Short mmCIF file of C-alpha atoms and ligand atoms in Angstrom, two decimals:
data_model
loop_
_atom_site.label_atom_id
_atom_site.label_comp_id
_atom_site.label_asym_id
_atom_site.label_seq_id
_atom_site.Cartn_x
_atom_site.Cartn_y
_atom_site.Cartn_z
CA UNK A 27 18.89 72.12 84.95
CA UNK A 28 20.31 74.16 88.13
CA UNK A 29 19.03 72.74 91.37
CA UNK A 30 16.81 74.29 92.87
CA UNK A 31 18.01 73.89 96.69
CA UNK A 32 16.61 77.36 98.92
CA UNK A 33 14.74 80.07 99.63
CA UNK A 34 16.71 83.44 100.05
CA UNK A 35 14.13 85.61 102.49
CA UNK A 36 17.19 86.79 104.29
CA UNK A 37 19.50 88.06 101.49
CA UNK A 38 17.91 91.22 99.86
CA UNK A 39 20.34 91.95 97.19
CA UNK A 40 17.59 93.04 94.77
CA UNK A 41 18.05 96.42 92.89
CA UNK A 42 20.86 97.49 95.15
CA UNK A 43 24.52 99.11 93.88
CA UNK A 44 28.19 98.03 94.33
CA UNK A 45 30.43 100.40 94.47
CA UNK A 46 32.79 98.73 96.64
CA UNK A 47 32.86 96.03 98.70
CA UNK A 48 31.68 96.86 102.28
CA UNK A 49 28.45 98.04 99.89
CA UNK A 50 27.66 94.24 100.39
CA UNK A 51 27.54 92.20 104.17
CA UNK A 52 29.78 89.06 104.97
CA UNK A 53 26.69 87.31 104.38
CA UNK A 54 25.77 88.95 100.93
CA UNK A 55 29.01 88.10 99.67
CA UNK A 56 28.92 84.70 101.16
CA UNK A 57 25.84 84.58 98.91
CA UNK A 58 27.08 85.73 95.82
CA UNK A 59 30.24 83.10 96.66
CA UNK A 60 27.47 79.93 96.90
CA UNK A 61 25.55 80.95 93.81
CA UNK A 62 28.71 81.44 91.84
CA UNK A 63 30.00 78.34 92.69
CA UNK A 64 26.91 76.57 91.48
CA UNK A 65 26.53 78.50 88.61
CA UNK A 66 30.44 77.29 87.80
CA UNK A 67 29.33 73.76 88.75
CA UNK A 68 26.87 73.74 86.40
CA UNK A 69 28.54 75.52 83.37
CA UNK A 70 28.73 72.70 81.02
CA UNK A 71 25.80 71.69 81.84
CA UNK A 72 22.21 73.90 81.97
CA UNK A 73 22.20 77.27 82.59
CA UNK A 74 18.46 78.57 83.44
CA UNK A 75 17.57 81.88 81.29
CA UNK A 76 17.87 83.81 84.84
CA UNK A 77 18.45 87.26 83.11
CA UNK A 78 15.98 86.44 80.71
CA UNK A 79 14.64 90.05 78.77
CA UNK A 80 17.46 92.02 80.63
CA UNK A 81 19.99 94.44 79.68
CA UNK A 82 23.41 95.81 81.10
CA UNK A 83 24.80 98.73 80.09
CA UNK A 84 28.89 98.49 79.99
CA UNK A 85 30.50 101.89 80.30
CA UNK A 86 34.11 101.71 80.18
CA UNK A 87 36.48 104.91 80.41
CA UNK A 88 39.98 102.88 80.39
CA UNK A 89 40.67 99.63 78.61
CA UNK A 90 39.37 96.07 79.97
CA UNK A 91 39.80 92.53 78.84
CA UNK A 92 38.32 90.39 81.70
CA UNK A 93 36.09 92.67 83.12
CA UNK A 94 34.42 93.34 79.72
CA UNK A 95 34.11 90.37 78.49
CA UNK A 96 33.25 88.23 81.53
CA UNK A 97 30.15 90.36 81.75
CA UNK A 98 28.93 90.29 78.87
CA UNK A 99 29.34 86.42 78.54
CA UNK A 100 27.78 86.28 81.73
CA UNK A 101 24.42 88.14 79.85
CA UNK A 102 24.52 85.76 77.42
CA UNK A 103 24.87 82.66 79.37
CA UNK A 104 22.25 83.99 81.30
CA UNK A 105 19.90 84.62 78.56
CA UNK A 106 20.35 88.12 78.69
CA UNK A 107 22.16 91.35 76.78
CA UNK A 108 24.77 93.48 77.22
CA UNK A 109 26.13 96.56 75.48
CA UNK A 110 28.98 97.86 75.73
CA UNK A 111 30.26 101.71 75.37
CA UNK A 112 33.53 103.29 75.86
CA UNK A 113 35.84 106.52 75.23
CA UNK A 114 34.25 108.86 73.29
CA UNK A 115 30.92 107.49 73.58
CA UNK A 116 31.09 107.39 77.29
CA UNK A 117 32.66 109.95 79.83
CA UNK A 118 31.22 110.28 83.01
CA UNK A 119 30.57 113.77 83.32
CA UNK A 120 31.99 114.71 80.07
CA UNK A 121 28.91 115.36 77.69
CA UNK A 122 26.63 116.03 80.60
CA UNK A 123 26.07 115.58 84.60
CA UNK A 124 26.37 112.52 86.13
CA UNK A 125 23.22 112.77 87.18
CA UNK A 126 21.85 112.88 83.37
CA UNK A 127 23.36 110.11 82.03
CA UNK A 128 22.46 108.06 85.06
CA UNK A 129 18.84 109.11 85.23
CA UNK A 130 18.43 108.59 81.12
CA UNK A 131 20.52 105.42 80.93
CA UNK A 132 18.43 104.32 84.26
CA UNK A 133 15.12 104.31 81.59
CA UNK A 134 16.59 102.01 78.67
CA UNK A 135 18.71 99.13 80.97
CA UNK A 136 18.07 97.22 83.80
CA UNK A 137 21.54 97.68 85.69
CA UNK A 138 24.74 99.61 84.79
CA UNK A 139 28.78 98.60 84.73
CA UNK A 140 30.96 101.30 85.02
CA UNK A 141 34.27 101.57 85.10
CA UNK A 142 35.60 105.29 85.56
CA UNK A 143 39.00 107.04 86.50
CA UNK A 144 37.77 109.10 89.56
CA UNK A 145 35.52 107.29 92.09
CA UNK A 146 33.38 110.67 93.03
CA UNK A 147 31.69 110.89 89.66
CA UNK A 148 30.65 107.22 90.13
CA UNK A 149 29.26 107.86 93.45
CA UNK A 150 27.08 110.81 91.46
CA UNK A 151 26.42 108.48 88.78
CA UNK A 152 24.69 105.48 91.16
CA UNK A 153 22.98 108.07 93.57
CA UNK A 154 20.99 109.04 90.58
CA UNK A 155 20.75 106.11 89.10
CA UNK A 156 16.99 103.87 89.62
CA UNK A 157 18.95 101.00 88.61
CA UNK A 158 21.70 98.54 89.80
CA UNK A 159 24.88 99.85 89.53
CA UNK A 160 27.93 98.08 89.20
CA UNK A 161 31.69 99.42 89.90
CA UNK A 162 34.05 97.52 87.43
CA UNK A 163 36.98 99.54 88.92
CA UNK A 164 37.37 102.86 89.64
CA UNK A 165 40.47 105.00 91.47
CA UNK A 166 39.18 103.81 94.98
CA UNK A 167 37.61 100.10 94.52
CA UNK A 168 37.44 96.65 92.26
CA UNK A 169 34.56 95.00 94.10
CA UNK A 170 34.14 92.69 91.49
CA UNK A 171 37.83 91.39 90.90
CA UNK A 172 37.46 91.19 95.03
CA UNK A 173 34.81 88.64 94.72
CA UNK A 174 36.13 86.68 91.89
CA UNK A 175 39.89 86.20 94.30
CA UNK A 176 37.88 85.03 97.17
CA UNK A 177 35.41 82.66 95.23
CA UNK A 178 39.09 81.51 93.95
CA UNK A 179 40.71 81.13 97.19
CA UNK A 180 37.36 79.48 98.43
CA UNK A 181 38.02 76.62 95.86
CA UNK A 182 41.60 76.30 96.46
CA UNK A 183 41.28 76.59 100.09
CA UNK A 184 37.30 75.03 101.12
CA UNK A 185 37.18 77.57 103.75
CA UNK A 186 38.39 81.47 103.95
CA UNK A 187 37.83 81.70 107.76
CA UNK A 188 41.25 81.63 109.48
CA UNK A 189 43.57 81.76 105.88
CA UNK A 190 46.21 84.59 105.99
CA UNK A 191 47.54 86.74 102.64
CA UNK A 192 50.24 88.53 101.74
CA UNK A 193 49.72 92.10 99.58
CA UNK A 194 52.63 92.42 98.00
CA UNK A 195 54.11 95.60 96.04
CA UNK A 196 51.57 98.79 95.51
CA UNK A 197 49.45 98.39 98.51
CA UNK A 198 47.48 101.49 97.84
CA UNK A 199 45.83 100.58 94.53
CA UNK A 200 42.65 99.30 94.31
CA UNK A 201 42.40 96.18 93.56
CA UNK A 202 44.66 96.00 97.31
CA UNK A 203 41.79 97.99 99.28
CA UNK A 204 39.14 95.93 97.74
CA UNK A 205 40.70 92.19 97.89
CA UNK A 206 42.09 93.30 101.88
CA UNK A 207 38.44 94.53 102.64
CA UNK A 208 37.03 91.23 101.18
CA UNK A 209 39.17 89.25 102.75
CA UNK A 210 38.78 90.50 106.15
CA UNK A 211 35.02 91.21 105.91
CA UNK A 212 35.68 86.83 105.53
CA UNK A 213 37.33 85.40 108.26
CA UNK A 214 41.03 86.02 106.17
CA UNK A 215 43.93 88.44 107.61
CA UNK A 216 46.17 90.34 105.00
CA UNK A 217 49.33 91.65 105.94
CA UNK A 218 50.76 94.69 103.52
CA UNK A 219 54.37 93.97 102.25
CA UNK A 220 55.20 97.86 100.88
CA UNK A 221 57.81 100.69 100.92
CA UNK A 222 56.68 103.61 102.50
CA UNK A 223 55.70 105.67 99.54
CA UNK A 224 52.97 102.44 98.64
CA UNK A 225 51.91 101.63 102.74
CA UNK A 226 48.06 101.93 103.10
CA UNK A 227 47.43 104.63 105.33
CA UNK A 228 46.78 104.10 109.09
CA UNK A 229 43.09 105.68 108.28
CA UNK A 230 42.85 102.34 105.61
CA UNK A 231 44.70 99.67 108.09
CA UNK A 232 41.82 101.04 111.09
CA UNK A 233 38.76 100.28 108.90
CA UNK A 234 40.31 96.94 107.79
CA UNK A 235 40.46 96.21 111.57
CA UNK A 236 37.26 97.03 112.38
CA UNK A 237 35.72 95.26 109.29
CA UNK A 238 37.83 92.16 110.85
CA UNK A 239 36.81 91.92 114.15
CA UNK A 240 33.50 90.31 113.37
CA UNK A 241 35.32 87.43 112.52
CA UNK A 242 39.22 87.49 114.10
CA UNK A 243 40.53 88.94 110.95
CA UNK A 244 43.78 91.23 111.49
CA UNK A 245 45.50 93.81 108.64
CA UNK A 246 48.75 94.81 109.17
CA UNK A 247 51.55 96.54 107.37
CA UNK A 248 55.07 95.73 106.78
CA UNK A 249 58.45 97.19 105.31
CA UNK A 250 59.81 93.50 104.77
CA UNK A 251 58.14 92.03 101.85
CA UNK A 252 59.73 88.63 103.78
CA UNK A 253 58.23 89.18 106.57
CA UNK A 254 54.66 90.36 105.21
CA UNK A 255 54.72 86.63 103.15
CA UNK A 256 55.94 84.38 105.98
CA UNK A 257 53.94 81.78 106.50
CA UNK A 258 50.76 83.06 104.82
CA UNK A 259 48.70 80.77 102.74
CA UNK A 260 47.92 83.40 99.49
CA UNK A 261 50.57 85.78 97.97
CA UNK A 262 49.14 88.05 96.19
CA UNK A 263 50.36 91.52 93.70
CA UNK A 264 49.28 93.77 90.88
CA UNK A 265 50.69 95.97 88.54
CA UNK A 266 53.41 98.40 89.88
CA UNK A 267 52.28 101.16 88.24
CA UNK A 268 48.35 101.52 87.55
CA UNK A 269 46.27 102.27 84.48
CA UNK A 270 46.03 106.60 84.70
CA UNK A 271 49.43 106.66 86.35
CA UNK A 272 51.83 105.93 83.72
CA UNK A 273 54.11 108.91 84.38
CA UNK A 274 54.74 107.26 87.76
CA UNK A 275 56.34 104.06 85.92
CA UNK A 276 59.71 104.95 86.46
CA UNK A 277 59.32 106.06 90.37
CA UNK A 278 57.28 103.01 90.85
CA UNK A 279 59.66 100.30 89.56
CA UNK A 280 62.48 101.84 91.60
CA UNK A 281 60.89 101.43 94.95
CA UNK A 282 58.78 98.19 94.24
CA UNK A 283 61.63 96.15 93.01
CA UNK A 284 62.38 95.10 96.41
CA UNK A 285 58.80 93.83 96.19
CA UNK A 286 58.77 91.63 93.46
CA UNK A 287 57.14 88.18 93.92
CA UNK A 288 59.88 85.10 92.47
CA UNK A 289 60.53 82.00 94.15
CA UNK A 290 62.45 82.89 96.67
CA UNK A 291 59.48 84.74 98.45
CA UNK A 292 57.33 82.48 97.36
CA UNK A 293 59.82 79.99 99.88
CA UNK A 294 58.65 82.05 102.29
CA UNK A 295 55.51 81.41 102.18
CA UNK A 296 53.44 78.10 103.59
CA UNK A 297 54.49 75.51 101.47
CA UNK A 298 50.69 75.25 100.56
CA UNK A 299 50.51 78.73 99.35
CA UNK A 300 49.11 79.47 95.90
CA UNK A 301 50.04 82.69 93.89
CA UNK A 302 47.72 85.08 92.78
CA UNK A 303 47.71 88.18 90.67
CA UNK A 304 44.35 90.21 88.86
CA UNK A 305 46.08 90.68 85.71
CA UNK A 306 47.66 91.99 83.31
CA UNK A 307 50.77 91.34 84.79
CA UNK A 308 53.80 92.41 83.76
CA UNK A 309 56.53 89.62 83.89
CA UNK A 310 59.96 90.22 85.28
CA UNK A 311 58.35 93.46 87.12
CA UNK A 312 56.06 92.50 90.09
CA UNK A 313 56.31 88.72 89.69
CA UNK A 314 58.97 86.72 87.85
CA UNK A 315 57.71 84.42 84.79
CA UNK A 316 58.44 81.36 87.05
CA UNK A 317 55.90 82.07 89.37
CA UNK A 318 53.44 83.52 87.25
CA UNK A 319 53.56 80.42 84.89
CA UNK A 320 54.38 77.62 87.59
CA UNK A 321 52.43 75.54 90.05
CA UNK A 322 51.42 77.23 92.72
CA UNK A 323 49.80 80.16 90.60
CA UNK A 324 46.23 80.35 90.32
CA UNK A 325 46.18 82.88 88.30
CA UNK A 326 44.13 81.78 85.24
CA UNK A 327 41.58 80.11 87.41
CA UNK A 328 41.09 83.82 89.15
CA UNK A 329 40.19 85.38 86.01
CA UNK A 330 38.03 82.59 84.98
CA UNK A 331 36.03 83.41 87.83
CA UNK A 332 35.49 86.51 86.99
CA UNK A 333 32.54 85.06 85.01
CA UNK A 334 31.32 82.86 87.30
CA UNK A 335 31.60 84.99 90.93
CA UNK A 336 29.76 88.00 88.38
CA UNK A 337 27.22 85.70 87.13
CA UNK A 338 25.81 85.52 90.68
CA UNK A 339 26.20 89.36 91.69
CA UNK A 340 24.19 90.17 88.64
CA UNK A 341 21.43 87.40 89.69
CA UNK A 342 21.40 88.69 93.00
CA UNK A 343 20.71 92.00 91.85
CA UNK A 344 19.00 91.48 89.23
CA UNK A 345 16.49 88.80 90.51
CA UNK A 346 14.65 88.14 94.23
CA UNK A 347 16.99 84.62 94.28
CA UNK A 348 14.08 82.46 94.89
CA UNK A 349 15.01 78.77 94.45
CA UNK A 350 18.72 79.27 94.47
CA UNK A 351 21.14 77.90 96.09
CA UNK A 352 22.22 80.89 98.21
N1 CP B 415 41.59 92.35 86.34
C1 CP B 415 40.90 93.18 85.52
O1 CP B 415 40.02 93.97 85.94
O2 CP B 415 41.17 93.01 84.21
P1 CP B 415 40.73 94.00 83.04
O3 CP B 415 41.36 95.35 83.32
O4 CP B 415 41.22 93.36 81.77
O5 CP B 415 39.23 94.12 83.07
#
């Protein structure tokens, strides 16, 4: 049986949406962080029926392995459901507005996963939406990889406040502007290894700076992948090319190979530093097999988390968190 440890008067997560990270304070996802912990902790244990009765919707318009899945065993372990629709069952805006299929879907689930290609359509979607809803990655954001990496570097680290990470490769993707927001919004400071053509904008590096200075946190950019990695405590890349953007594969890998994580800028890193990538990853491309598959990645334990960090953001939403351990 979970433990039931405090009250959570101050944390009003309750029937709100998350779209992308600054959508939730340092405090909220400090929140989310405790419960998921516990809710790991206590895995193999008892899991209370917390989502007892309840249903997601999943609406996927590109392909997903961890994202999918981890939700929906979430529901389950949980006690509650989840169902799950994709291509031509589910386009937002396709069949009808935004608006519709928010306002009808709002009536027959209790809160709503969506991953989409364009983020505007999911802003639509949630403004008309009367329940929760939940970005699992759109063009702009990945809010919910971003809370898995930090419950993950939490673990590894027992702290974020004061840690530094390294971006490494396509710095404007999303997964990048959600895991740099994250980390800042907690105490961490990302520097951007990238090439020009992938440097977040100066618009992006300003609101990381001012979503840092709360707690000391810096974001800054670099040319030299060496000298974005040097001495930081996380190194961190995606995919080269993203999902939607295939026809930018070739253009991609010829400016990012410079970029590529193996162990020679892993060396460059603290000798602490752990490895970390959202997956898929491609081998050989953004990091070499070596560091994917040897001791310093933390890889696997990252997409385990998944579960666990999503677990808690649907309790939090989904429930008014009395009696947990927030
Ligand atoms: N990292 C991630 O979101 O994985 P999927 O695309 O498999 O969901």
């Amino acid at each position: 049986m979970l433990t039931m440890l405090a009250s959570a008067d101050d944390v009003a997560l309750r029937g709100r949406h998350v779209l992308t990270v600054p959508d939730l304070s340092p405090l909220e996802i400090g929140t989310v962080l405790t419960l998921g912990a516990h809710l790991k902790s206590a895995r193999n244990t008892d899991q209370l029926p917390l989502l007892r009765g309840k249903t997601l919707g999943m609406l996927f318009e590109k392909p997903s392995l961890r994202t999918r899945v981890s939700f929906e065993v979430g529901m389950t372990h949980l006690g509650g459901h989840a169902l799950f629709a994709s291509g031509n069952e589910f386009m937002v805006g396709s069949r009808e507005t935004p608006e519709d299929a928010a306002r009808v879907l709002s009536r027959y689930v209790d809160a709503i996963l969506v991953r989409t290609h364009a983020h505007e359509p999911l802003e639509r979607f949630s403004a008309a939406a009367t329940v929760p809803v939940i970005n699992g990655l759109s063009a702009a954001a990945h809010p919910c990889q971003a809370l898995a990496d930090l419950l993950t570097i939490r673990e590894r680290f027992a702290t974020l406040d004061g840690l530094r990470l390294a971006y490494v490769g396509d710095a404007r993707n999303n997964v990048a502007a959600s895991l740099a927001e994250a980390a800042v919004m907690m105490g961490i400071s990302v520097n951007f290894g990238a090439p020009p053509t992938h440097r977040p904008s100066e618009a992006f590096l300003a609101h990381l700076q001012e979503l840092g200075k709360p707690r000391g946190a810096t974001a800054r950019a670099f040319t030299s992948a060496i000298r974005a990695v040097r001495d930081v405590d996380i190194v961190y890349t995606d995919v080269w090319t993203s999902m939607g953007e295939e026809h930018l594969a070739e253009r991609n890998a010829a400016s990012l190979l410079p970029y590529r994580v193996d162990a020679a800028l892993m060396s460059a890193a603290a000798p602490h530093a752990i490895f970390m990538h959202c997956l898929p990853a491609h081998r050989d491309d953004e990091v070499s097999a070596d560091v994917i598959d040897g001791p310093q990645s933390a890889v696997f334990d990252q997409a385990e988390n998944r579960l666990h960090a999503q677990k808690a953001l649907l309790v939090a939403l989904l429930t008014d968190l009395k009696g947990m351990p927030v």
